[in-house]
PDB file of N, CA and C in Angstrom:
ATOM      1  N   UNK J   1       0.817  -1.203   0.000  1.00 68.00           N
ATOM      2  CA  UNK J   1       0.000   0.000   0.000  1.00 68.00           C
ATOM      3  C   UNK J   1       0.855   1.259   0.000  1.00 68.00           C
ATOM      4  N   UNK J   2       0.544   2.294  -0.488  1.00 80.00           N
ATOM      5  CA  UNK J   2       0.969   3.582  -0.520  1.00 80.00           C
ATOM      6  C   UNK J   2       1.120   4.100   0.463  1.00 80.00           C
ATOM      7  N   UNK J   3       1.068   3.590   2.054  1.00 86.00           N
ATOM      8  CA  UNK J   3       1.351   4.188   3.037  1.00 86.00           C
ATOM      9  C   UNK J   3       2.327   3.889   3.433  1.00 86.00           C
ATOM     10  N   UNK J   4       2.645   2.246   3.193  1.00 91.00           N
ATOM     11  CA  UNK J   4       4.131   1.807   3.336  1.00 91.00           C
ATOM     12  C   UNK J   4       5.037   1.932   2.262  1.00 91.00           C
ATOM     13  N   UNK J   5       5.359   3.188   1.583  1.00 92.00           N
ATOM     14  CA  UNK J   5       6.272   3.344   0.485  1.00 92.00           C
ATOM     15  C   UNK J   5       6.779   4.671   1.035  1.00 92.00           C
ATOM     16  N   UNK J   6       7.924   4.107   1.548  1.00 92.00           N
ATOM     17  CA  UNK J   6       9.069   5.665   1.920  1.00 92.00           C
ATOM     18  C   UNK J   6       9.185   6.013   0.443  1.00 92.00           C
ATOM     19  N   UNK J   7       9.911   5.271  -0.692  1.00 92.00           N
ATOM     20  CA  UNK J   7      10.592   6.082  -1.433  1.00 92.00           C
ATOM     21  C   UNK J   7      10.526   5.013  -3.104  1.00 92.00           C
ATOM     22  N   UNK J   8      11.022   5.530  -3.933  1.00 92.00           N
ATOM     23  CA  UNK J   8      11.014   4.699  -4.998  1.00 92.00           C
ATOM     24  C   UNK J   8      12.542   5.088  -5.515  1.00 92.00           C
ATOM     25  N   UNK J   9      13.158   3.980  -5.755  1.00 90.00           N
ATOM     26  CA  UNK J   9      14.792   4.254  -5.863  1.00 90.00           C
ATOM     27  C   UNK J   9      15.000   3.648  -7.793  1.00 90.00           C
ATOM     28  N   UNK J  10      15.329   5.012  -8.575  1.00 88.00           N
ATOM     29  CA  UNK J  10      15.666   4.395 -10.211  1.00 88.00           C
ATOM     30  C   UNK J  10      16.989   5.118 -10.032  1.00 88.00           C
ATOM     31  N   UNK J  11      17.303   3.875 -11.380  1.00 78.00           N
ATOM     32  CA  UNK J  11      18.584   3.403 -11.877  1.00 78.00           C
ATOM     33  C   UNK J  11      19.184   4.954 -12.242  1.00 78.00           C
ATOM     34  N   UNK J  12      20.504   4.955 -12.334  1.00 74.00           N
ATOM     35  CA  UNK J  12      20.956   6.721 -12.545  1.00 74.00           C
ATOM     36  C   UNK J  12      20.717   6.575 -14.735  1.00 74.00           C
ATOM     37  N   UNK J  13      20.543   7.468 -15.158  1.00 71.00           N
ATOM     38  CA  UNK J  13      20.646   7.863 -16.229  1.00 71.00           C
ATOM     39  C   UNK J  13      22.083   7.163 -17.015  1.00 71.00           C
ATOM     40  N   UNK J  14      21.610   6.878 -18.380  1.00 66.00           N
ATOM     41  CA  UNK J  14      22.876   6.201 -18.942  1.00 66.00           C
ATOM     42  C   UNK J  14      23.969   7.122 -19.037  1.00 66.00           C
ATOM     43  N   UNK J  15      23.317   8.716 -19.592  1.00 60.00           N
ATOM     44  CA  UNK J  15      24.658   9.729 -19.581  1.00 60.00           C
ATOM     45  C   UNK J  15      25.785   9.535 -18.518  1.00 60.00           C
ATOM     46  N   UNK J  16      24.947   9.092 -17.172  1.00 56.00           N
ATOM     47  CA  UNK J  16      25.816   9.437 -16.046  1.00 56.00           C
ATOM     48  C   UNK J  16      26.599   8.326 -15.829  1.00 56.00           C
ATOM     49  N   UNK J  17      26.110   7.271 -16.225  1.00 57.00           N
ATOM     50  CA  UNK J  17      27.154   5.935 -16.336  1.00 57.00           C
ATOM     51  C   UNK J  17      27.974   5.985 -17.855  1.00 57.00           C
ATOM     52  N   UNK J  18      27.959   6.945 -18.652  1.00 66.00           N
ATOM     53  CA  UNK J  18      28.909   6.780 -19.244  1.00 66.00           C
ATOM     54  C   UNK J  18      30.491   6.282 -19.724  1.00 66.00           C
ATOM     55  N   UNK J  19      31.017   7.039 -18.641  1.00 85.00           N
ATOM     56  CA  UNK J  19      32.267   6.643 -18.876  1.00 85.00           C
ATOM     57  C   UNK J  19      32.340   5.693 -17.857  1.00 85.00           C
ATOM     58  N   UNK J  20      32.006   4.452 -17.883  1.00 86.00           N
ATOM     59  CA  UNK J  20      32.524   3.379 -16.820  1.00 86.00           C
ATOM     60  C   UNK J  20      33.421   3.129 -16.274  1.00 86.00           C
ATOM     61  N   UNK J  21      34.698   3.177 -17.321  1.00 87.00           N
ATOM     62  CA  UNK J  21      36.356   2.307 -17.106  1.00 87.00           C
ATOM     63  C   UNK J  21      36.749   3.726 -16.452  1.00 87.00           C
ATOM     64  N   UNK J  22      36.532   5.018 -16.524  1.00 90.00           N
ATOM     65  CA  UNK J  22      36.810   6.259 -15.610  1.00 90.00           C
ATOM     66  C   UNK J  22      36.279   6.017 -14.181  1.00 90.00           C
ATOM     67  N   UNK J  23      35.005   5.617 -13.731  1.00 90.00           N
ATOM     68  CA  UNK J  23      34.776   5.802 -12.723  1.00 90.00           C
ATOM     69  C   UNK J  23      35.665   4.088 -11.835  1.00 90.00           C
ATOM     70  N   UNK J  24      35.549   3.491 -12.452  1.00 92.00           N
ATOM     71  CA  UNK J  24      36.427   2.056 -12.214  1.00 92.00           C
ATOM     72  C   UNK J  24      37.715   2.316 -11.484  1.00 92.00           C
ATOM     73  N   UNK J  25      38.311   3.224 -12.820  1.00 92.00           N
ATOM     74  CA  UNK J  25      39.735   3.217 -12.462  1.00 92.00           C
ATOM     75  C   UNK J  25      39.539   4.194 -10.785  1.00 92.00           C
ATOM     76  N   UNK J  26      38.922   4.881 -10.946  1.00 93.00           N
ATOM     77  CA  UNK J  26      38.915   6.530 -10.185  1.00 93.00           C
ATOM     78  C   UNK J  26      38.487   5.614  -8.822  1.00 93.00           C
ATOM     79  N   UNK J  27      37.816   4.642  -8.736  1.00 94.00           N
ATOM     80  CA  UNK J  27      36.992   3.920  -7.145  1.00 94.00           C
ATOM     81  C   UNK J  27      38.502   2.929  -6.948  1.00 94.00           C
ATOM     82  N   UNK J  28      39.035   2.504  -7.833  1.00 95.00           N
ATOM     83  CA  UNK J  28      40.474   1.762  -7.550  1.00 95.00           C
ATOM     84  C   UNK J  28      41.425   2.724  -6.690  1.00 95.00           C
ATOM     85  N   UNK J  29      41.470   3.775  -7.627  1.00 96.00           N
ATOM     86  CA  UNK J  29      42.608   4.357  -7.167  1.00 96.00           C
ATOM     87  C   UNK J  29      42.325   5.493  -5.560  1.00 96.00           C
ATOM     88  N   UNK J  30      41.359   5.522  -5.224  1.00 96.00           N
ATOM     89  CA  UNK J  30      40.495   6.192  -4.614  1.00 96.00           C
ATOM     90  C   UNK J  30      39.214   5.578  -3.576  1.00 96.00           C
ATOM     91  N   UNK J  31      39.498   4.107  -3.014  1.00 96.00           N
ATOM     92  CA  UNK J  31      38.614   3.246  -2.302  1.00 96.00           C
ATOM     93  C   UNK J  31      37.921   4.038  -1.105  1.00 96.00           C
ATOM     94  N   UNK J  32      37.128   3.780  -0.726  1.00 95.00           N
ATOM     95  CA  UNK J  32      36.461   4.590   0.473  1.00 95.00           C
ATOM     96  C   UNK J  32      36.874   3.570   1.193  1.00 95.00           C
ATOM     97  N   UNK J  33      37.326   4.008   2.776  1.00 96.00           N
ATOM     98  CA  UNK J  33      37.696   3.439   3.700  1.00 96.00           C
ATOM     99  C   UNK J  33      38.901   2.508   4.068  1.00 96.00           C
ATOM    100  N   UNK J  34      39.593   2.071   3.060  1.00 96.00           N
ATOM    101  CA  UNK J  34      40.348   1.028   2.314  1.00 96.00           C
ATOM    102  C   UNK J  34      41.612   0.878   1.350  1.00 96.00           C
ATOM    103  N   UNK J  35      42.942   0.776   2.083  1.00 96.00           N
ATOM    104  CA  UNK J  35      43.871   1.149   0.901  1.00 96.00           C
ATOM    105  C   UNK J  35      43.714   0.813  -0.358  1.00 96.00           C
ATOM    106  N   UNK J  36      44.205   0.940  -1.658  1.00 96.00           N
ATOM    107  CA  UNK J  36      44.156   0.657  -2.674  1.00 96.00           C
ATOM    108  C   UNK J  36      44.593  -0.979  -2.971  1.00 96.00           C
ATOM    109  N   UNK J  37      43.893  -1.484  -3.885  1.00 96.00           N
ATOM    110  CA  UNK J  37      43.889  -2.797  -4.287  1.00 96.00           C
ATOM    111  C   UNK J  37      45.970  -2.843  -4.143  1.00 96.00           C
ATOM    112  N   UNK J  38      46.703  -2.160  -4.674  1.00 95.00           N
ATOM    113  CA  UNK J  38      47.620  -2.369  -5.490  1.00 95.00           C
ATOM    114  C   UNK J  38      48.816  -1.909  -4.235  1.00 95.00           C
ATOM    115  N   UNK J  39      48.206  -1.440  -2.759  1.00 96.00           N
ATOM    116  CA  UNK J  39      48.787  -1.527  -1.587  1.00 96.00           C
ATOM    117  C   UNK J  39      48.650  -3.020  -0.786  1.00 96.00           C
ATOM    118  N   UNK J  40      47.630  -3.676  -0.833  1.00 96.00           N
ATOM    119  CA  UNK J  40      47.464  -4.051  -0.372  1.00 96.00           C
ATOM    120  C   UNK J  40      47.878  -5.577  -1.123  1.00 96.00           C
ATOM    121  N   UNK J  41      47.936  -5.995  -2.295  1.00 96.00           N
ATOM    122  CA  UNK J  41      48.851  -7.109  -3.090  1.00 96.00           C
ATOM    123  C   UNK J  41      49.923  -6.894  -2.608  1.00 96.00           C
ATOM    124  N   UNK J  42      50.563  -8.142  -2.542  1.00 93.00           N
ATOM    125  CA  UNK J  42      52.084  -8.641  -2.853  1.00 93.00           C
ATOM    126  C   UNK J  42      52.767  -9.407  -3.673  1.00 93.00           C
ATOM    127  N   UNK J  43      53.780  -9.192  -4.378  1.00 94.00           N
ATOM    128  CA  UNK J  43      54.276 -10.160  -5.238  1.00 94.00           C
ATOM    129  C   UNK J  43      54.467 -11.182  -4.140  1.00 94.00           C
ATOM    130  N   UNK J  44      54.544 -12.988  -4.676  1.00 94.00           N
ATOM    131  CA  UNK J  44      54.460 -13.767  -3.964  1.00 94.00           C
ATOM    132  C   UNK J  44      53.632 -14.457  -3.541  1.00 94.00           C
ATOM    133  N   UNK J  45      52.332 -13.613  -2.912  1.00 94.00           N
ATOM    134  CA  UNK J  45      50.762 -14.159  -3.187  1.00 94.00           C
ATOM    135  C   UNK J  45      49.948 -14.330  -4.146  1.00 94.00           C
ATOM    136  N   UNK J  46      49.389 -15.667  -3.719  1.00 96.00           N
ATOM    137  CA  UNK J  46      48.417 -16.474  -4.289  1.00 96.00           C
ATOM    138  C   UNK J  46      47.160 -15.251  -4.510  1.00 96.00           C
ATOM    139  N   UNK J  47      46.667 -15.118  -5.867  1.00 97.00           N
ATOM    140  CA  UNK J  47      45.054 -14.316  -5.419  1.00 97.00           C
ATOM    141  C   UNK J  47      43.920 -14.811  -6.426  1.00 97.00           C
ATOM    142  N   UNK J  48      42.894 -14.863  -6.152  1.00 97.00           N
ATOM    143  CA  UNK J  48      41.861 -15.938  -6.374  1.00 97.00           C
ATOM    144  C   UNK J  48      40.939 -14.837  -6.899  1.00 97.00           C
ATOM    145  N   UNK J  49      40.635 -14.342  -7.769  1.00 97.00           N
ATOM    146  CA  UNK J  49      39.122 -13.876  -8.072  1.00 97.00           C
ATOM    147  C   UNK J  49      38.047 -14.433  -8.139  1.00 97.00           C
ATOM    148  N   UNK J  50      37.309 -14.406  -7.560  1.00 96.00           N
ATOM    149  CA  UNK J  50      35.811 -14.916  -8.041  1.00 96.00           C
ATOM    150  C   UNK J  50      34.546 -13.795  -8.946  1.00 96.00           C
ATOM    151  N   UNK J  51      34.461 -14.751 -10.047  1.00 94.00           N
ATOM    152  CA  UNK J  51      33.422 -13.452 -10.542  1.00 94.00           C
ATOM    153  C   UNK J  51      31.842 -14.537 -11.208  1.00 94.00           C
ATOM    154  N   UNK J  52      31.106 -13.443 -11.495  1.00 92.00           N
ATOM    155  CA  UNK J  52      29.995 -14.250 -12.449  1.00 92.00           C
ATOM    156  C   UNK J  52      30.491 -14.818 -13.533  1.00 92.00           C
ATOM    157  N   UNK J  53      28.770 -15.859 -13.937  1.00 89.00           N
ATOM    158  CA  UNK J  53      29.427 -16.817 -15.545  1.00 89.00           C
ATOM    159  C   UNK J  53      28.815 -15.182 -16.397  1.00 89.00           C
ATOM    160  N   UNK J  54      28.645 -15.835 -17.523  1.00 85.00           N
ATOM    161  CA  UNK J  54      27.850 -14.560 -18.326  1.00 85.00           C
ATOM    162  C   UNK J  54      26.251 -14.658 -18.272  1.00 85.00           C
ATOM    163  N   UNK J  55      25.491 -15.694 -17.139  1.00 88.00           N
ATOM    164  CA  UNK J  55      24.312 -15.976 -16.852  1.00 88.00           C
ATOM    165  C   UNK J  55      23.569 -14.548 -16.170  1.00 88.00           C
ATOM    166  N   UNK J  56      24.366 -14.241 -15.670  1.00 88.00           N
ATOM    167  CA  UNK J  56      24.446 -13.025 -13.836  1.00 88.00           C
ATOM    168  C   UNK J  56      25.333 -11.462 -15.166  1.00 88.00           C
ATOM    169  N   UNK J  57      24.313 -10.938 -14.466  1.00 88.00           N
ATOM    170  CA  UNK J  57      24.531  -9.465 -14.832  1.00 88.00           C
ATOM    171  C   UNK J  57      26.034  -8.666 -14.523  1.00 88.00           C
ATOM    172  N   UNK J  58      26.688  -9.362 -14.091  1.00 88.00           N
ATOM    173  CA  UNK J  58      27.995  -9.025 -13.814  1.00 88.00           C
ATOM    174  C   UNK J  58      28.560  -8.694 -14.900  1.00 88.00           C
ATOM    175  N   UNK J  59      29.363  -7.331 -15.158  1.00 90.00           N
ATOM    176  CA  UNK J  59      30.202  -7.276 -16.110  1.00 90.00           C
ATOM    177  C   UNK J  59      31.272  -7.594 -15.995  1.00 90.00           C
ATOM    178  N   UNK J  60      31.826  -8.625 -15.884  1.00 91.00           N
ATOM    179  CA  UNK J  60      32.906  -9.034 -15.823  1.00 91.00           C
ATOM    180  C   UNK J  60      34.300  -8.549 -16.536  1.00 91.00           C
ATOM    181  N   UNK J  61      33.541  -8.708 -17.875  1.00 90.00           N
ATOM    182  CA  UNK J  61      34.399  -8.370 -18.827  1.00 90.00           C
ATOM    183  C   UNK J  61      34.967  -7.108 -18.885  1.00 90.00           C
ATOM    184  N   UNK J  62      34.363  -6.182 -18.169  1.00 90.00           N
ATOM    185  CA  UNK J  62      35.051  -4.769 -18.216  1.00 90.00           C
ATOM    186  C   UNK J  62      35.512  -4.357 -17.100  1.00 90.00           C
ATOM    187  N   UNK J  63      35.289  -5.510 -16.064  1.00 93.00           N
ATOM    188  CA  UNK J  63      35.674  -5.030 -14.468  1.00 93.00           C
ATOM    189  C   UNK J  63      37.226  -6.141 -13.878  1.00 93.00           C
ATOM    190  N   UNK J  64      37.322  -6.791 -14.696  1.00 94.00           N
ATOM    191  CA  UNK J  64      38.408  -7.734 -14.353  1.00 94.00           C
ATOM    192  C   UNK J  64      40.272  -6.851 -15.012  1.00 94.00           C
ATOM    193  N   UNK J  65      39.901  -6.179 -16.394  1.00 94.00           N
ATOM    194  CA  UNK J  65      40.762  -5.702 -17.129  1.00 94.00           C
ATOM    195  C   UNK J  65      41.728  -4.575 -15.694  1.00 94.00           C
ATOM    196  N   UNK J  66      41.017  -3.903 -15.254  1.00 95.00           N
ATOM    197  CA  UNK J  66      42.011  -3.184 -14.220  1.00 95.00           C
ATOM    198  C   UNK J  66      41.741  -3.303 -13.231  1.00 95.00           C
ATOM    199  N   UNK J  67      40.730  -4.131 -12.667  1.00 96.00           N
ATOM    200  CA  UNK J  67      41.737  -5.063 -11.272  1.00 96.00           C
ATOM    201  C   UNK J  67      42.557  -5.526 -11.570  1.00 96.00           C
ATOM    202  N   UNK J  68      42.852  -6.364 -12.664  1.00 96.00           N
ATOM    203  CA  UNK J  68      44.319  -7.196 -13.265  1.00 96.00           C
ATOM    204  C   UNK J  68      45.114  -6.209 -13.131  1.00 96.00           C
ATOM    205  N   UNK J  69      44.920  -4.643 -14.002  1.00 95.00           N
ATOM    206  CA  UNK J  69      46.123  -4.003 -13.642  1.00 95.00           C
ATOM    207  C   UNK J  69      47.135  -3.535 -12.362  1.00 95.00           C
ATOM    208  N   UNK J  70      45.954  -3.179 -11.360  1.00 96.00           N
ATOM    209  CA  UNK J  70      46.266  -3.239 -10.446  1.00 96.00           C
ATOM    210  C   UNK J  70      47.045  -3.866  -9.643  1.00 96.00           C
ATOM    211  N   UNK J  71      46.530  -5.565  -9.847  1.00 97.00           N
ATOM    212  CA  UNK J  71      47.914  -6.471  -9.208  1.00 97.00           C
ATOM    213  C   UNK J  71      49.004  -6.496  -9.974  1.00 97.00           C
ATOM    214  N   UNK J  72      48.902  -6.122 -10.999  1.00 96.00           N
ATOM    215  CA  UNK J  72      50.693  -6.080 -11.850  1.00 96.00           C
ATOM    216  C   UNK J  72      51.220  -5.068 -11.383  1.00 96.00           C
ATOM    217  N   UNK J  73      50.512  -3.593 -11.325  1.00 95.00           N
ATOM    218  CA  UNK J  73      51.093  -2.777 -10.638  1.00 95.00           C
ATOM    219  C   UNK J  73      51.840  -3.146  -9.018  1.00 95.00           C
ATOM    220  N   UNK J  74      50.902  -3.543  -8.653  1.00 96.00           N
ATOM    221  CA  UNK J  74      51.778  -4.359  -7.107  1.00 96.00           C
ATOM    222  C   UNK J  74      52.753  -5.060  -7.326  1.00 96.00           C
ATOM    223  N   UNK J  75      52.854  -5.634  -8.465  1.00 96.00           N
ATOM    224  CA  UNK J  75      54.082  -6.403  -8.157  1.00 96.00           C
ATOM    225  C   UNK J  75      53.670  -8.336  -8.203  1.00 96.00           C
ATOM    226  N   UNK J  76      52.450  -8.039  -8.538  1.00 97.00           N
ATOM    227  CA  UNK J  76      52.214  -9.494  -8.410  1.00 97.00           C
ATOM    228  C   UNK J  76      51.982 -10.313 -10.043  1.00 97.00           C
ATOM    229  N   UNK J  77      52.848 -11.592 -10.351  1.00 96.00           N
ATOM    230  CA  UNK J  77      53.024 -12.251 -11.524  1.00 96.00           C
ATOM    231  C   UNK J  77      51.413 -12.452 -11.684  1.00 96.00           C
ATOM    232  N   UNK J  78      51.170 -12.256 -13.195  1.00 93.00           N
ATOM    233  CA  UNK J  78      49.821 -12.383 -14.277  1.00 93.00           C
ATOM    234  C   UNK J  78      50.030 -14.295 -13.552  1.00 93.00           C
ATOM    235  N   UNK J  79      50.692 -15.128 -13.658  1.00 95.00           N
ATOM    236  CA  UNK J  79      51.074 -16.423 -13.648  1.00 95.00           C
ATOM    237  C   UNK J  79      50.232 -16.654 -11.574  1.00 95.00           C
ATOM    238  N   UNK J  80      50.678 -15.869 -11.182  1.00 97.00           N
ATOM    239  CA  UNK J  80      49.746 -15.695  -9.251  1.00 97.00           C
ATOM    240  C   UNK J  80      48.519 -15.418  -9.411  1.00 97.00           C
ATOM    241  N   UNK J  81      47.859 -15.008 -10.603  1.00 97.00           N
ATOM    242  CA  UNK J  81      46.295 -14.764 -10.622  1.00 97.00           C
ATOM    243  C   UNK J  81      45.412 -15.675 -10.996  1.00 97.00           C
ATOM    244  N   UNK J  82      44.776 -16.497 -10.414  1.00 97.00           N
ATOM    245  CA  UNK J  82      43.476 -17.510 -10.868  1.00 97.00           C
ATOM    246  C   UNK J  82      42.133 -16.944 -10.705  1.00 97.00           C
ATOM    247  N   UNK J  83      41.136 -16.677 -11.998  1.00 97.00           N
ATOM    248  CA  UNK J  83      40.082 -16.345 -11.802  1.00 97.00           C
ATOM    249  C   UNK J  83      39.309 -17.606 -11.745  1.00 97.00           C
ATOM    250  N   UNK J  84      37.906 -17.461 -11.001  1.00 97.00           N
ATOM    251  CA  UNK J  84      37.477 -18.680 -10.563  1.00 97.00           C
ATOM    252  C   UNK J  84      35.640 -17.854 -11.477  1.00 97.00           C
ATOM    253  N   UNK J  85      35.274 -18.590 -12.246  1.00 94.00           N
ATOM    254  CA  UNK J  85      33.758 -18.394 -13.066  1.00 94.00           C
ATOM    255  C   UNK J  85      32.765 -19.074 -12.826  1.00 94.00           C
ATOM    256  N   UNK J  86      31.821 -18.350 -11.696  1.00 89.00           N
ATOM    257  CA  UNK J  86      31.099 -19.196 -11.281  1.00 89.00           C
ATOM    258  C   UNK J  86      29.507 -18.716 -11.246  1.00 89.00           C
ATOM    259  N   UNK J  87      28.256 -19.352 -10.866  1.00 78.00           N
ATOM    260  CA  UNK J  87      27.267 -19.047 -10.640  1.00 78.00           C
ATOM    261  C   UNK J  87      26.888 -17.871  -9.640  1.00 78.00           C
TER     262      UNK J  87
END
């Protein structure tokens, strides 16, 4: 019922999601609360991604490209990264 509706929450405008791989890089380099991905890697460690298959709305495909960079920037071998594709 309309008495129990605080609020109605829509999606932001496509303009404003435009540039994606900008706001990506910019929340990497810039984490709220949280050093940066590329402080917090080490060469030496094991690191495991888990992401969606292409079933799940996950963009994977455009969100994996610079987290990867990130751990190279740390210092950690492309050969230490296992992504794991799952449900």
């Amino acid at each position: 019922p309309a008495t129990n509706l605080q609020a109605v929450l829509l999606p932001k405008k496509e303009a404003e999601r435009s540039n994606e791989q900008a706001l990506l890089r910019s929340a990497l380099a810039e984490p709220i609360g949280s050093p940066r991905l590329r402080d917090l890697a080490r060469r030496g460690q094991k690191i495991v991604i888990v992401t969606s298959d292409l079933t799940r709305p996950c963009p994977s495909d455009r969100l994996l490209p610079p987290i990867l960079e990130e751990l190279v920037a740390a210092g950690v071998p492309e050969d230490d990264v296992t992504i794991v594709i799952a449900l």
